[in-house]
Amino acid sequence: MNHKGTKEIETERLLLRPFCPEDADAMYRNWASQAEVTKFLTWPAHESVAVTKEIVESWCAQKENLDSYQWAIELKEIGEPIGNISTVKVDDRTASATVGYCLGTNWWGMGIMPEALRAVITFFFDEVGMNCVSACHDPRNPNSGKVMKKCGMTYEGTWRAAGVNNQGICDEVWYSILKKEYDRRKAQPDTTVWEELYEKAVSVQDGRVVSPFIEAGGVAAAIRTKSGNVYVGVCIDTASTLGMCAERNAIANMLTHGESQIDKVVAVMSDGKVGAPCGACREFLMQLDRESGEIEVLMDLETKRTVKLKDLIPDWWGAERFQEG
């Protein structure tokens, strides 16, 4: 590997850069003092800015170590750091790195961390020459796992009672991405559409209890129309039969905006895997347009395997009516 240290990396919204002593106040204010941020981390929320200053100074002292990587995540819009991303472990023997990250609560749910992690993965593969980048999270913190999945990382398994964080002994859910997988995605630009649709669906999933009778977000869906617009929806599960599938909620969103011709569909299950629409959704989709049978449905995110809707609902009863129309 060709270690380069904490080199500046710029993305659309972010500047990933080395820490400087002046960052201590912003770090303390924006994330290090927040117990919600550190809940599943290995270090407690800082009790005073003096603690933060000591930490930042120790990081600054490591700037000359080329195999040490500790980035401040600066949001260009405000010109100050709002989180950090770093290597927890670097192994030259296997050309691999394990990364960790955290972000202030004011910026959760905005796609900031996936943007930062993607940039770091690209840097490690394209410039440092790593072969594997990995990360893990506490299963009680599933949103961290969503970040990993959004960045193309693959679930490897759960190591039971393998770690200790601020909640005590914990399981570790591991994800990784290999250089060959990263290269394959770069060489297949058509797969980017499916990645984007998957990420759009995951971004709204957030499984939650709405009331004693209703849960939402166990499944999420994203649909792309033939005009290139994307619409999303989540499932609504009720104590009666009044629920709605994620695909149909995404379609309702699309119809509300005046469109009806769908090109691609992605449905994300509660475990993060993609799946085919249920029978009711297949029927609903087929009835939209005479060309609906050509809609592509993603069946596997890793291999980008797809099927046509008409293959999921062969010998459809309404085909002749469309021909008559």
Tab-separated table of C-alpha atoms in Angstrom:
chain	number	residue	atom	x	y	z
A	1	MET	CA	0.000	0.000	0.000
A	2	ASN	CA	0.997	3.600	-0.537
A	3	HIS	CA	-0.039	5.336	2.665
A	4	LYS	CA	-0.734	9.049	2.250
A	5	GLY	CA	-2.066	10.089	5.630
A	6	THR	CA	-5.125	12.264	6.197
A	7	LYS	CA	-5.224	13.891	2.795
A	8	GLU	CA	-7.936	16.439	2.017
A	9	ILE	CA	-10.893	14.977	0.120
A	10	GLU	CA	-13.626	17.160	-1.347
A	11	THR	CA	-17.169	16.073	-2.238
A	12	GLU	CA	-20.214	18.014	-3.367
A	13	ARG	CA	-21.127	19.176	0.136
A	14	LEU	CA	-18.159	18.220	2.267
A	15	LEU	CA	-14.484	18.809	2.870
A	16	LEU	CA	-12.781	15.913	4.617
A	17	ARG	CA	-9.579	17.298	6.117
A	18	PRO	CA	-7.130	16.878	8.995
A	19	PHE	CA	-8.167	18.316	12.349
A	20	CYS	CA	-6.590	21.517	13.611
A	21	PRO	CA	-6.600	22.851	17.203
A	22	GLU	CA	-9.222	25.460	16.306
A	23	ASP	CA	-11.746	22.668	15.617
A	24	ALA	CA	-12.192	21.769	19.288
A	25	ASP	CA	-15.039	24.194	20.013
A	26	ALA	CA	-17.045	23.124	16.948
A	27	MET	CA	-16.406	19.438	17.654
A	28	TYR	CA	-17.620	19.790	21.234
A	29	ARG	CA	-20.669	21.824	20.224
A	30	ASN	CA	-21.674	19.872	17.114
A	31	TRP	CA	-21.250	16.261	18.201
A	32	ALA	CA	-18.749	15.286	20.922
A	33	SER	CA	-20.942	16.556	23.773
A	34	GLN	CA	-24.078	14.750	22.549
A	35	ALA	CA	-24.919	11.560	24.450
A	36	GLU	CA	-27.180	10.467	21.589
A	37	VAL	CA	-24.194	10.530	19.214
A	38	THR	CA	-21.925	8.514	21.506
A	39	LYS	CA	-24.588	6.062	22.726
A	40	PHE	CA	-23.176	3.153	20.718
A	41	LEU	CA	-19.554	4.340	20.563
A	42	THR	CA	-16.613	3.327	22.725
A	43	TRP	CA	-16.000	6.798	24.188
A	44	PRO	CA	-18.412	8.812	26.352
A	45	ALA	CA	-19.829	12.211	25.516
A	46	HIS	CA	-17.311	14.896	26.471
A	47	GLU	CA	-18.112	16.656	29.735
A	48	SER	CA	-16.295	19.837	28.758
A	49	VAL	CA	-14.597	21.458	25.804
A	50	ALA	CA	-11.292	20.903	27.621
A	51	VAL	CA	-11.676	17.157	27.014
A	52	THR	CA	-12.331	17.810	23.329
A	53	LYS	CA	-9.282	20.053	23.041
A	54	GLU	CA	-7.083	17.325	24.493
A	55	ILE	CA	-8.422	14.790	21.972
A	56	VAL	CA	-8.009	17.140	19.024
A	57	GLU	CA	-4.450	17.942	20.044
A	58	SER	CA	-3.614	14.223	20.132
A	59	TRP	CA	-4.991	13.829	16.616
A	60	CYS	CA	-3.046	16.829	15.365
A	61	ALA	CA	0.120	15.292	16.772
A	62	GLN	CA	-0.396	12.255	14.499
A	63	LYS	CA	-0.572	14.242	11.254
A	64	GLU	CA	2.885	13.098	10.194
A	65	ASN	CA	1.956	9.416	10.544
A	66	LEU	CA	1.070	8.440	6.995
A	67	ASP	CA	-0.698	5.241	8.070
A	68	SER	CA	-3.001	7.189	10.410
A	69	TYR	CA	-6.270	8.521	8.990
A	70	GLN	CA	-8.476	10.915	10.981
A	71	TRP	CA	-10.737	13.257	9.005
A	72	ALA	CA	-12.870	16.108	10.204
A	73	ILE	CA	-16.100	16.192	8.202
A	74	GLU	CA	-16.529	19.862	7.376
A	75	LEU	CA	-19.848	20.976	5.932
A	76	LYS	CA	-18.949	23.573	3.320
A	77	GLU	CA	-22.217	25.421	3.852
A	78	ILE	CA	-21.275	26.416	7.412
A	79	GLY	CA	-17.493	26.109	7.220
A	80	GLU	CA	-17.010	23.981	10.326
A	81	PRO	CA	-16.776	20.278	11.192
A	82	ILE	CA	-19.953	18.387	12.064
A	83	GLY	CA	-18.490	14.910	12.566
A	84	ASN	CA	-15.470	12.738	11.956
A	85	ILE	CA	-14.471	9.583	10.093
A	86	SER	CA	-11.290	7.625	10.732
A	87	THR	CA	-9.545	4.284	10.594
A	88	VAL	CA	-9.985	2.111	13.649
A	89	LYS	CA	-7.457	-0.403	12.337
A	90	VAL	CA	-5.058	-0.616	9.386
A	91	ASP	CA	-3.454	-3.940	8.447
A	92	ASP	CA	-0.672	-3.752	5.862
A	93	ARG	CA	-0.477	-7.537	5.622
A	94	THR	CA	-3.997	-7.797	4.217
A	95	ALA	CA	-4.064	-4.289	2.694
A	96	SER	CA	-7.198	-3.563	4.682
A	97	ALA	CA	-8.710	-0.910	6.908
A	98	THR	CA	-11.605	-0.786	9.354
A	99	VAL	CA	-13.320	2.577	9.574
A	100	GLY	CA	-15.501	4.274	12.161
A	101	TYR	CA	-17.534	7.457	12.035
A	102	CYS	CA	-19.928	9.722	13.909
A	103	LEU	CA	-22.025	12.760	13.058
A	104	GLY	CA	-23.872	15.464	14.982
A	105	THR	CA	-27.609	14.863	15.401
A	106	ASN	CA	-28.527	18.073	13.566
A	107	TRP	CA	-27.291	16.463	10.339
A	108	TRP	CA	-28.734	12.970	10.667
A	109	GLY	CA	-30.893	11.746	7.793
A	110	MET	CA	-29.357	14.095	5.211
A	111	GLY	CA	-27.073	11.613	3.463
A	112	ILE	CA	-23.977	13.294	4.912
A	113	MET	CA	-22.301	10.175	6.280
A	114	PRO	CA	-22.786	8.024	3.152
A	115	GLU	CA	-21.268	10.877	1.144
A	116	ALA	CA	-18.245	10.950	3.454
A	117	LEU	CA	-17.809	7.172	3.617
A	118	ARG	CA	-18.008	6.798	-0.170
A	119	ALA	CA	-15.269	9.399	-0.543
A	120	VAL	CA	-13.035	7.596	1.962
A	121	ILE	CA	-13.612	4.224	0.281
A	122	THR	CA	-12.686	5.733	-3.087
A	123	PHE	CA	-9.550	7.298	-1.598
A	124	PHE	CA	-8.427	4.036	0.008
A	125	PHE	CA	-8.925	1.981	-3.157
A	126	ASP	CA	-7.792	4.459	-5.810
A	127	GLU	CA	-4.944	6.227	-4.010
A	128	VAL	CA	-3.744	4.092	-1.099
A	129	GLY	CA	-4.098	0.729	-2.835
A	130	MET	CA	-6.148	-1.076	-0.220
A	131	ASN	CA	-7.877	-4.348	-0.961
A	132	CYS	CA	-10.632	-4.284	1.655
A	133	VAL	CA	-12.506	-1.655	3.667
A	134	SER	CA	-14.700	-2.835	6.543
A	135	ALA	CA	-16.877	-1.397	9.296
A	136	CYS	CA	-19.154	-2.678	12.037
A	137	HIS	CA	-22.054	-1.449	14.126
A	138	ASP	CA	-24.097	-2.398	17.160
A	139	PRO	CA	-27.318	-4.120	15.961
A	140	ARG	CA	-29.266	-1.699	18.149
A	141	ASN	CA	-27.965	1.076	15.893
A	142	PRO	CA	-29.299	-0.090	12.492
A	143	ASN	CA	-28.970	3.334	10.863
A	144	SER	CA	-25.198	2.933	10.940
A	145	GLY	CA	-25.610	-0.292	8.982
A	146	LYS	CA	-27.766	1.543	6.430
A	147	VAL	CA	-24.835	3.874	5.801
A	148	MET	CA	-22.611	0.883	5.041
A	149	LYS	CA	-25.172	-0.667	2.693
A	150	LYS	CA	-25.644	2.639	0.872
A	151	CYS	CA	-21.907	2.641	0.165
A	152	GLY	CA	-21.970	-0.787	-1.479
A	153	MET	CA	-20.649	-2.745	1.488
A	154	THR	CA	-21.735	-6.364	1.918
A	155	TYR	CA	-23.038	-7.882	5.146
A	156	GLU	CA	-20.475	-10.402	6.384
A	157	GLY	CA	-22.085	-11.618	9.596
A	158	THR	CA	-22.710	-10.836	13.255
A	159	TRP	CA	-20.011	-11.528	15.799
A	160	ARG	CA	-21.888	-12.164	19.026
A	161	ALA	CA	-20.720	-10.464	22.220
A	162	ALA	CA	-17.572	-9.363	20.402
A	163	GLY	CA	-17.341	-5.734	21.455
A	164	VAL	CA	-17.837	-3.266	24.263
A	165	ASN	CA	-19.378	0.173	23.899
A	166	ASN	CA	-21.231	2.626	26.095
A	167	GLN	CA	-24.098	0.134	26.403
A	168	GLY	CA	-21.793	-2.622	27.680
A	169	ILE	CA	-20.900	-5.883	25.936
A	170	CYS	CA	-22.438	-5.898	22.468
A	171	ASP	CA	-22.739	-7.832	19.242
A	172	GLU	CA	-20.896	-6.508	16.204
A	173	VAL	CA	-22.549	-6.502	12.775
A	174	TRP	CA	-19.827	-6.476	10.111
A	175	TYR	CA	-19.834	-5.142	6.555
A	176	SER	CA	-17.039	-4.889	3.988
A	177	ILE	CA	-16.278	-4.024	0.388
A	178	LEU	CA	-13.415	-5.460	-1.692
A	179	LYS	CA	-11.396	-3.654	-4.326
A	180	LYS	CA	-12.694	-5.996	-7.049
A	181	GLU	CA	-16.284	-5.179	-6.072
A	182	TYR	CA	-15.537	-1.480	-6.118
A	183	ASP	CA	-13.870	-1.793	-9.540
A	184	ARG	CA	-16.793	-3.786	-10.909
A	185	ARG	CA	-19.226	-1.063	-9.940
A	186	LYS	CA	-17.043	1.579	-11.577
A	187	ALA	CA	-16.872	-0.462	-14.766
A	188	GLN	CA	-20.636	-0.936	-14.888
A	189	PRO	CA	-22.127	2.562	-14.848
A	190	ASP	CA	-25.599	1.192	-15.623
A	191	THR	CA	-25.682	-0.287	-12.134
A	192	THR	CA	-25.486	3.200	-10.664
A	193	VAL	CA	-29.208	3.672	-11.304
A	194	TRP	CA	-30.054	0.647	-9.183
A	195	GLU	CA	-27.710	1.799	-6.417
A	196	GLU	CA	-29.374	5.214	-6.407
A	197	LEU	CA	-32.858	3.747	-6.295
A	198	TYR	CA	-31.827	1.422	-3.481
A	199	GLU	CA	-30.394	4.336	-1.532
A	200	LYS	CA	-33.530	6.417	-2.102
A	201	ALA	CA	-35.643	3.597	-0.692
A	202	VAL	CA	-33.386	3.007	2.313
A	203	SER	CA	-33.310	6.735	3.095
A	204	VAL	CA	-37.054	6.713	3.893
A	205	GLN	CA	-37.352	3.213	5.383
A	206	ASP	CA	-36.883	3.874	9.112
A	207	GLY	CA	-39.161	1.130	10.494
A	208	ARG	CA	-41.214	2.609	13.304
A	209	VAL	CA	-44.322	2.258	15.472
A	210	VAL	CA	-46.834	4.976	14.609
A	211	SER	CA	-49.610	4.036	17.047
A	212	PRO	CA	-50.821	0.974	18.985
A	213	PHE	CA	-52.397	-0.163	15.707
A	214	ILE	CA	-50.013	0.966	12.978
A	215	GLU	CA	-46.366	0.349	12.071
A	216	ALA	CA	-44.623	1.909	9.084
A	217	GLY	CA	-41.366	1.593	7.179
A	218	GLY	CA	-40.661	-2.110	7.503
A	219	VAL	CA	-40.390	-2.175	3.714
A	220	ALA	CA	-39.510	0.762	1.454
A	221	ALA	CA	-39.708	1.173	-2.313
A	222	ALA	CA	-38.390	3.492	-4.982
A	223	ILE	CA	-39.735	3.724	-8.521
A	224	ARG	CA	-38.236	5.542	-11.480
A	225	THR	CA	-40.516	6.813	-14.209
A	226	LYS	CA	-39.714	6.823	-17.896
A	227	SER	CA	-39.092	10.561	-17.608
A	228	GLY	CA	-36.349	9.854	-15.034
A	229	ASN	CA	-38.103	11.053	-11.880
A	230	VAL	CA	-37.931	8.993	-8.687
A	231	TYR	CA	-40.734	8.487	-6.182
A	232	VAL	CA	-40.532	6.635	-2.865
A	233	GLY	CA	-42.906	5.082	-0.377
A	234	VAL	CA	-42.975	2.894	2.716
A	235	CYS	CA	-45.304	0.136	3.771
A	236	ILE	CA	-48.035	0.806	6.337
A	237	ASP	CA	-49.024	-2.219	8.411
A	238	THR	CA	-52.256	-1.970	10.404
A	239	ALA	CA	-54.189	-4.069	12.902
A	240	SER	CA	-56.934	-4.373	10.284
A	241	THR	CA	-56.756	-4.869	6.517
A	242	LEU	CA	-56.287	-1.169	5.763
A	243	GLY	CA	-52.510	-1.309	5.276
A	244	MET	CA	-50.613	-0.409	2.140
A	245	CYS	CA	-47.496	-1.823	0.513
A	246	ALA	CA	-44.460	0.393	-0.071
A	247	GLU	CA	-44.665	-0.003	-3.853
A	248	ARG	CA	-48.264	1.208	-3.967
A	249	ASN	CA	-47.459	4.176	-1.739
A	250	ALA	CA	-44.620	5.101	-4.106
A	251	ILE	CA	-47.042	4.769	-7.030
A	252	ALA	CA	-49.562	7.002	-5.249
A	253	ASN	CA	-46.809	9.583	-4.834
A	254	MET	CA	-46.029	9.310	-8.540
A	255	LEU	CA	-49.672	9.641	-9.605
A	256	THR	CA	-50.089	12.659	-7.341
A	257	HIS	CA	-47.322	14.311	-9.348
A	258	GLY	CA	-49.020	13.558	-12.668
A	259	GLU	CA	-46.971	10.593	-13.926
A	260	SER	CA	-47.974	7.000	-14.634
A	261	GLN	CA	-45.293	5.308	-16.747
A	262	ILE	CA	-42.770	3.373	-14.664
A	263	ASP	CA	-39.346	2.217	-15.837
A	264	LYS	CA	-37.768	0.563	-12.770
A	265	VAL	CA	-38.834	-0.651	-9.310
A	266	VAL	CA	-36.784	-1.430	-6.202
A	267	ALA	CA	-38.282	-2.780	-2.979
A	268	VAL	CA	-36.093	-3.045	0.137
A	269	MET	CA	-37.040	-5.507	2.866
A	270	SER	CA	-36.515	-4.983	6.598
A	271	ASP	CA	-33.211	-6.926	6.472
A	272	GLY	CA	-31.811	-4.603	3.793
A	273	LYS	CA	-32.187	-7.098	0.958
A	274	VAL	CA	-34.268	-6.376	-2.118
A	275	GLY	CA	-37.335	-8.395	-3.016
A	276	ALA	CA	-40.034	-8.768	-5.620
A	277	PRO	CA	-43.373	-6.972	-5.231
A	278	CYS	CA	-46.194	-9.000	-3.718
A	279	GLY	CA	-49.032	-10.288	-5.899
A	280	ALA	CA	-51.264	-7.298	-5.204
A	281	CYS	CA	-48.514	-4.855	-6.152
A	282	ARG	CA	-47.704	-6.784	-9.316
A	283	GLU	CA	-51.342	-6.552	-10.346
A	284	PHE	CA	-51.475	-2.852	-9.484
A	285	LEU	CA	-48.331	-2.186	-11.512
A	286	MET	CA	-49.601	-4.129	-14.508
A	287	GLN	CA	-52.807	-2.106	-14.696
A	288	LEU	CA	-51.037	1.251	-14.993
A	289	ASP	CA	-49.990	1.236	-18.635
A	290	ARG	CA	-49.971	-1.023	-21.683
A	291	GLU	CA	-46.148	-1.074	-21.452
A	292	SER	CA	-46.113	-1.947	-17.736
A	293	GLY	CA	-45.062	-5.506	-18.459
A	294	GLU	CA	-41.649	-4.140	-19.459
A	295	ILE	CA	-41.003	-2.585	-16.034
A	296	GLU	CA	-37.651	-3.788	-14.635
A	297	VAL	CA	-37.715	-5.133	-11.085
A	298	LEU	CA	-34.464	-5.478	-9.128
A	299	MET	CA	-34.096	-8.953	-7.625
A	300	ASP	CA	-30.520	-8.851	-6.298
A	301	LEU	CA	-28.541	-5.720	-5.449
A	302	GLU	CA	-25.083	-7.301	-5.521
A	303	THR	CA	-25.383	-8.936	-8.952
A	304	LYS	CA	-27.923	-6.374	-10.282
A	305	ARG	CA	-30.126	-9.226	-11.444
A	306	THR	CA	-33.470	-7.969	-12.731
A	307	VAL	CA	-36.657	-9.399	-14.177
A	308	LYS	CA	-39.433	-7.905	-16.263
A	309	LEU	CA	-42.764	-7.449	-14.520
A	310	LYS	CA	-44.472	-9.580	-17.186
A	311	ASP	CA	-42.288	-12.516	-16.108
A	312	LEU	CA	-43.566	-12.155	-12.536
A	313	ILE	CA	-47.195	-12.193	-13.655
A	314	PRO	CA	-47.351	-14.338	-16.824
A	315	ASP	CA	-50.511	-14.734	-18.886
A	316	TRP	CA	-51.932	-11.612	-17.324
A	317	TRP	CA	-55.716	-11.478	-17.569
A	318	GLY	CA	-55.908	-7.807	-18.630
A	319	ALA	CA	-53.571	-7.929	-21.632
A	320	GLU	CA	-56.350	-8.235	-24.173
A	321	ARG	CA	-58.191	-5.227	-22.770
A	322	PHE	CA	-55.092	-3.061	-23.282
A	323	GLN	CA	-54.859	-4.355	-26.854
A	324	GLU	CA	-58.477	-3.454	-27.449
A	325	GLY	CA	-57.864	0.034	-26.046
